mmCIF file of C-alpha atoms and ligand atoms in Angstrom:
data_model
loop_
_atom_site.group_PDB
_atom_site.id
_atom_site.type_symbol
_atom_site.label_atom_id
_atom_site.label_comp_id
_atom_site.label_asym_id
_atom_site.label_seq_id
_atom_site.Cartn_x
_atom_site.Cartn_y
_atom_site.Cartn_z
ATOM 1 C CA MET A 1 -106.488 -25.372 -22.612
ATOM 2 C CA SER A 2 -104.585 -23.507 -20.546
ATOM 3 C CA HIS A 3 -100.513 -24.579 -20.565
ATOM 4 C CA ILE A 4 -98.440 -24.034 -17.342
ATOM 5 C CA LEU A 5 -94.926 -24.145 -17.430
ATOM 6 C CA VAL A 6 -93.317 -26.476 -15.112
ATOM 7 C CA THR A 7 -89.805 -25.860 -14.753
ATOM 8 C CA GLY A 8 -88.051 -29.229 -12.557
ATOM 9 C CA GLY A 9 -91.597 -31.188 -14.036
ATOM 10 C CA ALA A 10 -89.461 -34.278 -14.333
ATOM 11 C CA GLY A 11 -88.500 -34.199 -10.663
ATOM 12 C CA TYR A 12 -90.515 -35.407 -7.541
ATOM 13 C CA ILE A 13 -92.794 -33.396 -6.477
ATOM 14 C CA GLY A 14 -92.776 -31.472 -10.066
ATOM 15 C CA SER A 15 -94.116 -34.609 -11.625
ATOM 16 C CA HIS A 16 -96.712 -35.407 -9.207
ATOM 17 C CA THR A 17 -97.940 -31.599 -9.496
ATOM 18 C CA CYS A 18 -97.958 -32.450 -13.677
ATOM 19 C CA LYS A 19 -100.499 -35.305 -12.784
ATOM 20 C CA ALA A 20 -102.355 -32.971 -10.520
ATOM 21 C CA LEU A 21 -102.744 -30.211 -13.277
ATOM 22 C CA ALA A 22 -103.895 -32.801 -15.812
ATOM 23 C CA ALA A 23 -106.701 -33.637 -13.495
ATOM 24 C CA ALA A 24 -107.622 -30.147 -13.058
ATOM 25 C CA GLY A 25 -107.910 -29.679 -17.130
ATOM 26 C CA LEU A 26 -104.712 -27.474 -17.355
ATOM 27 C CA THR A 27 -101.767 -28.623 -19.381
ATOM 28 C CA PRO A 28 -98.431 -29.077 -17.686
ATOM 29 C CA VAL A 29 -95.374 -28.394 -20.314
ATOM 30 C CA THR A 30 -92.361 -29.699 -18.561
ATOM 31 C CA PHE A 31 -89.490 -27.977 -18.918
ATOM 32 C CA ASP A 32 -86.324 -29.581 -17.382
ATOM 33 C CA ASN A 33 -82.750 -30.640 -18.354
ATOM 34 C CA LEU A 34 -83.069 -34.151 -16.878
ATOM 35 C CA SER A 35 -79.991 -33.608 -14.580
ATOM 36 C CA ARG A 36 -81.853 -35.021 -11.517
ATOM 37 C CA GLY A 37 -85.258 -35.479 -13.328
ATOM 38 C CA HIS A 38 -86.614 -38.567 -14.930
ATOM 39 C CA SER A 39 -88.205 -38.201 -18.448
ATOM 40 C CA ASP A 40 -90.289 -41.314 -17.637
ATOM 41 C CA PHE A 41 -92.064 -39.191 -14.854
ATOM 42 C CA VAL A 42 -93.113 -37.137 -17.603
ATOM 43 C CA ARG A 43 -96.454 -38.471 -18.825
ATOM 44 C CA TRP A 44 -99.484 -35.738 -18.544
ATOM 45 C CA GLY A 45 -97.663 -32.970 -21.265
ATOM 46 C CA PRO A 46 -95.107 -32.421 -23.547
ATOM 47 C CA LEU A 47 -91.437 -32.401 -22.168
ATOM 48 C CA VAL A 48 -89.113 -29.736 -23.755
ATOM 49 C CA GLU A 49 -85.374 -30.417 -22.586
ATOM 50 C CA GLY A 50 -83.923 -27.215 -21.577
ATOM 51 C CA ASP A 51 -81.928 -25.628 -19.197
ATOM 52 C CA ILE A 52 -82.923 -22.758 -16.901
ATOM 53 C CA LEU A 53 -79.785 -21.122 -17.514
ATOM 54 C CA ASN A 54 -80.391 -21.019 -21.177
ATOM 55 C CA THR A 55 -82.194 -17.823 -21.843
ATOM 56 C CA THR A 56 -82.750 -18.564 -25.490
ATOM 57 C CA ALA A 57 -84.482 -21.962 -24.489
ATOM 58 C CA LEU A 58 -86.683 -20.452 -22.070
ATOM 59 C CA ASP A 59 -87.696 -17.848 -24.184
ATOM 60 C CA LYS A 60 -88.504 -20.430 -27.071
ATOM 61 C CA VAL A 61 -90.570 -22.589 -24.522
ATOM 62 C CA ILE A 62 -92.495 -19.676 -23.483
ATOM 63 C CA LYS A 63 -92.823 -18.197 -26.833
ATOM 64 C CA GLN A 64 -93.873 -21.524 -27.980
ATOM 65 C CA PHE A 65 -96.537 -22.771 -25.609
ATOM 66 C CA ARG A 66 -97.805 -19.119 -24.351
ATOM 67 C CA PRO A 67 -98.305 -20.695 -20.935
ATOM 68 C CA SER A 68 -100.537 -18.606 -18.141
ATOM 69 C CA ALA A 69 -98.580 -19.359 -15.491
ATOM 70 C CA VAL A 70 -95.093 -20.952 -14.429
ATOM 71 C CA ILE A 71 -94.187 -23.091 -11.454
ATOM 72 C CA HIS A 72 -90.859 -23.295 -10.872
ATOM 73 C CA PHE A 73 -89.310 -26.008 -9.183
ATOM 74 C CA ALA A 74 -86.233 -26.557 -11.155
ATOM 75 C CA ALA A 75 -83.364 -26.619 -8.473
ATOM 76 C CA PHE A 76 -80.690 -28.218 -6.509
ATOM 77 C CA ALA A 77 -81.978 -29.696 -3.184
ATOM 78 C CA TYR A 78 -78.921 -31.353 -1.133
ATOM 79 C CA VAL A 79 -77.933 -29.249 1.946
ATOM 80 C CA GLY A 80 -74.609 -31.025 2.436
ATOM 81 C CA GLU A 81 -74.012 -30.908 -1.557
ATOM 82 C CA SER A 82 -74.411 -26.695 -1.256
ATOM 83 C CA VAL A 83 -72.047 -26.291 1.530
ATOM 84 C CA ALA A 84 -69.096 -28.116 -0.740
ATOM 85 C CA ASP A 85 -70.087 -26.194 -3.932
ATOM 86 C CA PRO A 86 -72.098 -23.045 -3.186
ATOM 87 C CA ILE A 87 -70.996 -21.601 -6.594
ATOM 88 C CA ASN A 88 -73.212 -24.413 -8.261
ATOM 89 C CA TYR A 89 -76.321 -23.819 -6.107
ATOM 90 C CA TYR A 90 -76.083 -19.698 -6.274
ATOM 91 C CA ARG A 91 -75.911 -20.124 -10.156
ATOM 92 C CA ASN A 92 -78.801 -22.955 -10.898
ATOM 93 C CA ASN A 93 -81.052 -21.781 -7.873
ATOM 94 C CA SER A 94 -81.034 -17.952 -7.558
ATOM 95 C CA CYS A 95 -79.416 -17.336 -11.150
ATOM 96 C CA GLY A 96 -81.928 -19.562 -12.965
ATOM 97 C CA MET A 97 -84.391 -17.748 -10.631
ATOM 98 C CA VAL A 98 -83.385 -14.376 -12.170
ATOM 99 C CA ASN A 99 -83.371 -16.012 -15.754
ATOM 100 C CA VAL A 100 -87.316 -17.470 -15.469
ATOM 101 C CA LEU A 101 -88.525 -14.341 -13.929
ATOM 102 C CA ASP A 102 -86.521 -12.149 -16.730
ATOM 103 C CA ALA A 103 -88.018 -14.660 -19.329
ATOM 104 C CA MET A 104 -91.473 -14.252 -17.918
ATOM 105 C CA LEU A 105 -91.179 -10.562 -18.180
ATOM 106 C CA ARG A 106 -90.310 -10.630 -21.515
ATOM 107 C CA ASN A 107 -92.739 -12.529 -22.870
ATOM 108 C CA GLY A 108 -96.061 -11.074 -20.604
ATOM 109 C CA VAL A 109 -96.379 -14.093 -18.120
ATOM 110 C CA GLU A 110 -97.631 -12.921 -15.076
ATOM 111 C CA GLN A 111 -98.447 -15.652 -12.363
ATOM 112 C CA ILE A 112 -95.716 -17.221 -10.794
ATOM 113 C CA VAL A 113 -95.403 -20.623 -8.129
ATOM 114 C CA PHE A 114 -92.228 -20.900 -6.661
ATOM 115 C CA SER A 115 -91.205 -24.200 -4.708
ATOM 116 C CA SER A 116 -89.237 -22.809 -1.622
ATOM 117 C CA SER A 117 -88.571 -24.431 1.666
ATOM 118 C CA CYS A 118 -88.498 -24.536 5.320
ATOM 119 C CA THR A 119 -84.943 -24.589 5.183
ATOM 120 C CA THR A 120 -85.343 -20.744 4.998
ATOM 121 C CA TYR A 121 -86.088 -20.268 8.590
ATOM 122 C CA GLY A 122 -82.925 -21.844 9.597
ATOM 123 C CA LEU A 123 -82.974 -22.758 13.500
ATOM 124 C CA PRO A 124 -86.138 -21.809 14.686
ATOM 125 C CA ASP A 125 -86.661 -20.356 18.124
ATOM 126 C CA THR A 126 -90.096 -21.503 18.622
ATOM 127 C CA LEU A 127 -92.447 -24.082 17.191
ATOM 128 C CA PRO A 128 -94.794 -24.128 15.183
ATOM 129 C CA ILE A 129 -93.346 -21.929 12.432
ATOM 130 C CA SER A 130 -95.391 -19.510 10.957
ATOM 131 C CA GLU A 131 -94.844 -17.361 7.857
ATOM 132 C CA THR A 132 -94.204 -13.962 10.044
ATOM 133 C CA MET A 133 -91.493 -15.695 11.910
ATOM 134 C CA PRO A 134 -87.586 -14.258 10.842
ATOM 135 C CA GLN A 135 -85.775 -16.261 8.027
ATOM 136 C CA HIS A 136 -82.063 -17.084 8.842
ATOM 137 C CA PRO A 137 -81.233 -19.900 6.527
ATOM 138 C CA ILE A 138 -78.280 -21.852 7.605
ATOM 139 C CA SER A 139 -76.857 -23.148 4.412
ATOM 140 C CA PRO A 140 -76.004 -22.060 0.813
ATOM 141 C CA TYR A 141 -78.795 -24.404 0.040
ATOM 142 C CA GLY A 142 -81.597 -22.568 2.181
ATOM 143 C CA ARG A 143 -80.347 -18.962 1.350
ATOM 144 C CA SER A 144 -80.469 -19.641 -2.409
ATOM 145 C CA LYS A 145 -83.997 -20.207 -1.670
ATOM 146 C CA TYR A 146 -84.096 -17.045 0.547
ATOM 147 C CA PHE A 147 -82.622 -15.265 -2.092
ATOM 148 C CA CYS A 148 -85.273 -16.355 -5.000
ATOM 149 C CA GLU A 149 -87.773 -15.420 -2.585
ATOM 150 C CA GLN A 150 -86.205 -11.504 -2.226
ATOM 151 C CA ILE A 151 -86.057 -11.709 -5.846
ATOM 152 C CA ILE A 152 -89.462 -12.476 -6.743
ATOM 153 C CA LYS A 153 -90.761 -10.283 -4.510
ATOM 154 C CA ASP A 154 -88.221 -7.349 -5.712
ATOM 155 C CA VAL A 155 -89.509 -8.017 -9.283
ATOM 156 C CA ALA A 156 -93.220 -8.321 -8.389
ATOM 157 C CA GLN A 157 -92.787 -4.331 -6.754
ATOM 158 C CA ALA A 158 -91.336 -3.406 -9.879
ATOM 159 C CA HIS A 159 -93.363 -5.095 -12.783
ATOM 160 C CA LYS A 160 -96.524 -6.765 -13.401
ATOM 161 C CA LEU A 161 -96.069 -10.179 -11.713
ATOM 162 C CA ARG A 162 -98.056 -11.970 -8.750
ATOM 163 C CA PHE A 163 -96.818 -14.717 -6.799
ATOM 164 C CA CYS A 164 -97.187 -17.558 -4.409
ATOM 165 C CA ILE A 165 -94.112 -18.969 -2.613
ATOM 166 C CA PHE A 166 -94.527 -21.980 -1.023
ATOM 167 C CA ARG A 167 -92.225 -23.065 2.274
ATOM 168 C CA TYR A 168 -92.746 -26.745 1.984
ATOM 169 C CA PHE A 169 -91.773 -29.216 4.742
ATOM 170 C CA ASN A 170 -90.763 -32.554 4.677
ATOM 171 C CA ALA A 171 -92.108 -33.732 1.270
ATOM 172 C CA ALA A 172 -92.554 -37.431 1.263
ATOM 173 C CA GLY A 173 -94.665 -40.386 -0.067
ATOM 174 C CA ALA A 174 -95.411 -41.392 -3.627
ATOM 175 C CA ASP A 175 -98.729 -41.491 -5.963
ATOM 176 C CA SER A 176 -101.421 -43.749 -4.754
ATOM 177 C CA SER A 177 -102.345 -45.132 -7.871
ATOM 178 C CA GLY A 178 -98.538 -46.527 -8.336
ATOM 179 C CA ASP A 179 -98.067 -43.851 -11.266
ATOM 180 C CA LEU A 180 -94.946 -42.034 -9.926
ATOM 181 C CA PRO A 181 -92.445 -43.286 -7.682
ATOM 182 C CA GLU A 182 -89.974 -40.917 -5.381
ATOM 183 C CA ARG A 183 -86.485 -41.691 -7.217
ATOM 184 C CA HIS A 184 -83.932 -39.239 -5.999
ATOM 185 C CA ASP A 185 -80.016 -39.862 -6.553
ATOM 186 C CA PRO A 186 -78.296 -40.309 -4.444
ATOM 187 C CA GLU A 187 -80.957 -40.766 -1.870
ATOM 188 C CA THR A 188 -80.733 -39.151 1.442
ATOM 189 C CA HIS A 189 -84.419 -38.817 2.882
ATOM 190 C CA LEU A 190 -85.266 -40.519 5.695
ATOM 191 C CA ILE A 191 -88.326 -42.706 4.891
ATOM 192 C CA PRO A 192 -86.835 -44.100 1.447
ATOM 193 C CA LEU A 193 -84.036 -45.228 3.310
ATOM 194 C CA ALA A 194 -85.836 -46.567 6.078
ATOM 195 C CA VAL A 195 -88.247 -48.527 3.958
ATOM 196 C CA ASP A 196 -85.146 -49.985 1.781
ATOM 197 C CA ALA A 197 -83.613 -50.592 4.952
ATOM 198 C CA ALA A 198 -86.294 -53.023 5.909
ATOM 199 C CA LEU A 199 -87.110 -54.316 2.450
ATOM 200 C CA GLY A 200 -83.581 -55.577 2.322
ATOM 201 C CA SER A 201 -82.753 -53.365 -0.741
ATOM 202 C CA GLY A 202 -80.627 -50.911 1.360
ATOM 203 C CA PRO A 203 -78.449 -51.073 3.868
ATOM 204 C CA PRO A 204 -79.509 -50.695 7.661
ATOM 205 C CA LEU A 205 -80.835 -47.334 8.536
ATOM 206 C CA GLN A 206 -78.332 -44.698 10.009
ATOM 207 C CA ILE A 207 -80.074 -42.631 12.828
ATOM 208 C CA LEU A 208 -78.239 -39.186 12.460
ATOM 209 C CA GLY A 209 -78.283 -38.193 16.260
ATOM 210 C CA SER A 210 -79.433 -39.275 19.514
ATOM 211 C CA ASP A 211 -78.852 -36.289 21.611
ATOM 212 C CA TYR A 212 -81.025 -33.696 20.086
ATOM 213 C CA PRO A 213 -83.240 -31.705 22.168
ATOM 214 C CA THR A 214 -86.483 -33.522 21.778
ATOM 215 C CA ALA A 215 -88.650 -35.968 23.728
ATOM 216 C CA ASP A 216 -86.575 -39.496 22.068
ATOM 217 C CA GLY A 217 -82.972 -37.691 21.599
ATOM 218 C CA THR A 218 -83.889 -37.940 17.304
ATOM 219 C CA CYS A 219 -84.716 -34.763 15.348
ATOM 220 C CA GLU A 220 -88.406 -34.228 14.354
ATOM 221 C CA ARG A 221 -90.220 -33.378 11.088
ATOM 222 C CA ASP A 222 -93.211 -32.308 10.066
ATOM 223 C CA TYR A 223 -94.166 -34.808 6.605
ATOM 224 C CA ILE A 224 -96.314 -33.542 4.212
ATOM 225 C CA HIS A 225 -97.523 -36.226 1.047
ATOM 226 C CA VAL A 226 -96.362 -35.048 -2.326
ATOM 227 C CA SER A 227 -100.064 -35.517 -3.502
ATOM 228 C CA ASP A 228 -100.693 -33.205 -1.179
ATOM 229 C CA LEU A 229 -98.317 -30.728 -2.099
ATOM 230 C CA ALA A 230 -99.243 -31.242 -5.834
ATOM 231 C CA THR A 231 -102.474 -30.079 -5.162
ATOM 232 C CA ALA A 232 -101.511 -27.136 -3.030
ATOM 233 C CA HIS A 233 -99.690 -26.163 -6.565
ATOM 234 C CA VAL A 234 -103.353 -26.540 -8.590
ATOM 235 C CA LYS A 235 -105.167 -24.464 -5.886
ATOM 236 C CA ALA A 236 -102.449 -21.900 -5.993
ATOM 237 C CA VAL A 237 -102.420 -21.571 -9.887
ATOM 238 C CA GLN A 238 -106.485 -21.649 -10.090
ATOM 239 C CA HIS A 239 -106.120 -18.918 -6.995
ATOM 240 C CA LEU A 240 -103.543 -16.342 -8.684
ATOM 241 C CA GLN A 241 -105.638 -16.518 -11.991
ATOM 242 C CA GLU A 242 -108.918 -15.347 -9.862
ATOM 243 C CA SER A 243 -107.238 -13.194 -7.308
ATOM 244 C CA THR A 244 -104.912 -10.045 -7.443
ATOM 245 C CA ASN A 245 -102.947 -11.007 -4.301
ATOM 246 C CA SER A 246 -99.492 -12.446 -3.928
ATOM 247 C CA PHE A 247 -98.976 -14.866 -1.143
ATOM 248 C CA GLU A 248 -96.127 -16.665 1.025
ATOM 249 C CA MET A 249 -97.085 -19.707 2.989
ATOM 250 C CA ASN A 250 -95.928 -22.917 4.481
ATOM 251 C CA LEU A 251 -96.968 -26.152 3.178
ATOM 252 C CA GLY A 252 -97.075 -28.696 6.326
ATOM 253 C CA THR A 253 -99.466 -30.471 8.413
ATOM 254 C CA GLY A 254 -98.743 -29.185 11.864
ATOM 255 C CA ARG A 255 -97.450 -32.581 13.581
ATOM 256 C CA ALA A 256 -93.985 -34.014 13.925
ATOM 257 C CA TYR A 257 -92.827 -37.305 14.030
ATOM 258 C CA SER A 258 -89.259 -38.031 15.591
ATOM 259 C CA VAL A 259 -86.860 -40.414 12.953
ATOM 260 C CA LEU A 260 -87.471 -43.213 15.929
ATOM 261 C CA GLN A 261 -91.532 -42.528 15.971
ATOM 262 C CA VAL A 262 -91.266 -42.867 11.968
ATOM 263 C CA LEU A 263 -89.266 -46.043 12.148
ATOM 264 C CA SER A 264 -91.862 -47.807 14.446
ATOM 265 C CA ALA A 265 -94.747 -46.318 11.996
ATOM 266 C CA ILE A 266 -92.886 -48.581 9.109
ATOM 267 C CA GLU A 267 -92.451 -51.548 11.231
ATOM 268 C CA ARG A 268 -96.425 -51.362 12.312
ATOM 269 C CA VAL A 269 -97.612 -50.564 8.553
ATOM 270 C CA ALA A 270 -95.139 -52.812 7.025
ATOM 271 C CA GLY A 271 -94.893 -55.521 9.542
ATOM 272 C CA LYS A 272 -90.938 -55.943 9.114
ATOM 273 C CA ALA A 273 -88.369 -54.260 11.406
ATOM 274 C CA VAL A 274 -86.117 -51.657 10.087
ATOM 275 C CA PRO A 275 -82.388 -52.349 11.021
ATOM 276 C CA ALA A 276 -80.713 -49.678 12.082
ATOM 277 C CA THR A 277 -77.469 -48.610 13.797
ATOM 278 C CA TRP A 278 -76.967 -45.088 15.812
ATOM 279 C CA ALA A 279 -74.585 -42.452 14.004
ATOM 280 C CA ALA A 280 -73.431 -38.829 14.265
ATOM 281 C CA ARG A 281 -75.762 -35.675 13.630
ATOM 282 C CA ARG A 282 -75.537 -34.791 10.107
ATOM 283 C CA PRO A 283 -74.423 -31.158 10.307
ATOM 284 C CA GLY A 284 -77.103 -28.342 9.499
ATOM 285 C CA ASP A 285 -79.718 -30.597 10.785
ATOM 286 C CA PRO A 286 -82.191 -28.373 12.986
ATOM 287 C CA PRO A 287 -83.343 -30.364 15.879
ATOM 288 C CA ALA A 288 -87.005 -29.960 14.951
ATOM 289 C CA LEU A 289 -89.290 -28.370 12.328
ATOM 290 C CA LEU A 290 -93.210 -27.953 12.606
ATOM 291 C CA SER A 291 -95.374 -25.855 10.646
ATOM 292 C CA ASP A 292 -98.237 -23.457 11.308
ATOM 293 C CA PRO A 293 -100.087 -24.763 8.893
ATOM 294 C CA SER A 294 -103.357 -22.363 8.972
ATOM 295 C CA LEU A 295 -102.435 -19.674 6.605
ATOM 296 C CA ALA A 296 -102.743 -22.170 3.735
ATOM 297 C CA GLN A 297 -106.147 -23.536 4.917
ATOM 298 C CA ARG A 298 -107.344 -19.857 5.312
ATOM 299 C CA GLN A 299 -106.326 -18.616 2.040
ATOM 300 C CA LEU A 300 -106.542 -21.375 -0.448
ATOM 301 C CA GLY A 301 -108.885 -23.802 1.737
ATOM 302 C CA PHE A 302 -105.847 -26.206 1.348
ATOM 303 C CA VAL A 303 -105.977 -29.419 3.741
ATOM 304 C CA PRO A 304 -103.413 -31.866 3.645
ATOM 305 C CA GLN A 305 -105.454 -35.312 2.622
ATOM 306 C CA PHE A 306 -102.893 -37.926 1.799
ATOM 307 C CA SER A 307 -100.065 -36.725 4.884
ATOM 308 C CA ASP A 308 -101.089 -39.158 7.917
ATOM 309 C CA LEU A 309 -98.002 -40.431 8.448
ATOM 310 C CA ASP A 310 -99.541 -44.361 7.809
ATOM 311 C CA THR A 311 -100.178 -43.445 4.554
ATOM 312 C CA ILE A 312 -96.869 -41.554 3.332
ATOM 313 C CA ILE A 313 -95.274 -44.661 4.405
ATOM 314 C CA GLU A 314 -97.782 -47.200 2.854
ATOM 315 C CA THR A 315 -97.543 -45.420 -0.787
ATOM 316 C CA THR A 316 -93.518 -45.159 -0.037
ATOM 317 C CA TRP A 317 -93.779 -48.853 0.740
ATOM 318 C CA ARG A 318 -95.771 -50.052 -2.404
ATOM 319 C CA SER A 319 -93.503 -47.791 -4.496
ATOM 320 C CA ARG A 320 -90.298 -48.956 -3.526
ATOM 321 C CA ARG A 321 -91.280 -53.098 -2.817
HETATM 322 N N1 UDP B 1 -82.235 -39.110 8.847
HETATM 323 C C1 UDP B 1 -81.760 -40.406 9.490
HETATM 324 N N2 UDP B 1 -80.818 -40.966 8.802
HETATM 325 C C2 UDP B 1 -80.821 -40.874 7.360
HETATM 326 C C3 UDP B 1 -81.658 -39.827 6.576
HETATM 327 C C4 UDP B 1 -82.207 -38.839 7.418
HETATM 328 O O1 UDP B 1 -81.656 -40.159 10.837
HETATM 329 O O2 UDP B 1 -80.162 -41.693 6.717
HETATM 330 C C5 UDP B 1 -82.692 -38.100 9.550
HETATM 331 C C6 UDP B 1 -82.028 -36.687 9.566
HETATM 332 O O3 UDP B 1 -81.327 -36.018 10.453
HETATM 333 C C7 UDP B 1 -83.450 -35.823 9.989
HETATM 334 C C8 UDP B 1 -84.889 -36.513 9.224
HETATM 335 O O4 UDP B 1 -84.230 -37.996 9.454
HETATM 336 O O5 UDP B 1 -83.910 -35.312 10.857
HETATM 337 C C9 UDP B 1 -85.268 -36.345 8.448
HETATM 338 O O6 UDP B 1 -84.258 -36.109 7.008
HETATM 339 P P1 UDP B 1 -84.133 -35.818 5.586
HETATM 340 O O7 UDP B 1 -83.173 -36.005 5.097
HETATM 341 O O8 UDP B 1 -85.609 -37.089 4.685
HETATM 342 O O9 UDP B 1 -85.149 -34.051 5.242
HETATM 343 P P2 UDP B 1 -84.453 -33.062 6.065
HETATM 344 O O10 UDP B 1 -85.060 -32.778 7.047
HETATM 345 O O11 UDP B 1 -83.148 -33.534 5.645
HETATM 346 O O12 UDP B 1 -85.255 -32.299 4.361
#
């Protein structure tokens, strides 16, 4: 059975992807330092505790399992934290990327799926965002991911490497069978925080900004279900095995919802009001992000199945109740 090395497989998107890989007959090998991941999320293949900054550990896990591809999730992902501590972000995300690619080259692994972000587009001039639009990230986090993309492309020019770069829009939701929840520490994401506020297990939600140039003054985002993201990664691995091309694409739905629309959807789906207060804008938040999802549909045949807002909220609600 083919092994796939999943760095960061104990994290939110990584663990959902491991489940999807196993369902497709592949064996995910999670390589994770558990600094932000959870060992109890690793249930569909072996867990090797290790750090992407440790080249010896990377060599060892690749030599042991001989993966046919790497899916690289392991990274820090908080914009605010990246502003306060850029060195840590460039070291872990960008230097970590160099280490992963270097270990792949040393050990003859020629395919990588990389988790990048719509953050690399910065403040887009027009919506929806297609892959050909310029990337001008505005935070160290966004830049660390953008640099990773450039590094992958340079390495692929020089060596035998094929890649799929995914730029996620807003990952949300939880596994529908209840196998995996969303568990971030700290939790900063809108939907889990709003659900916790409605459940009474968290403080009232702060609505961060009321004066954005959007229809209702709150930020608009394109939310995609984590299980759909997982499916896209499996399709990417299969596609890389069959084709000779590399590709980069958005993963989103092509629909955006404002913060207020998300809150009223929670109230409708869960039948409970979301206690909320108004607060100042969060620095670095673009007013609106919306993907053009057509390339992933054309190239991978990827169409989200669980990403309607009600399903995202329902699965989050069930996993946090
Ligand atoms: N947001 C909010 N209150 C919160 C957290 C987030 O109003 O406590 C807003 C945030 O300003 C953004 C949207 O919800 O417009 C989505 O934020 P999230 O942190 O979930 O994802 P991001 O877009 O930052 O990746």
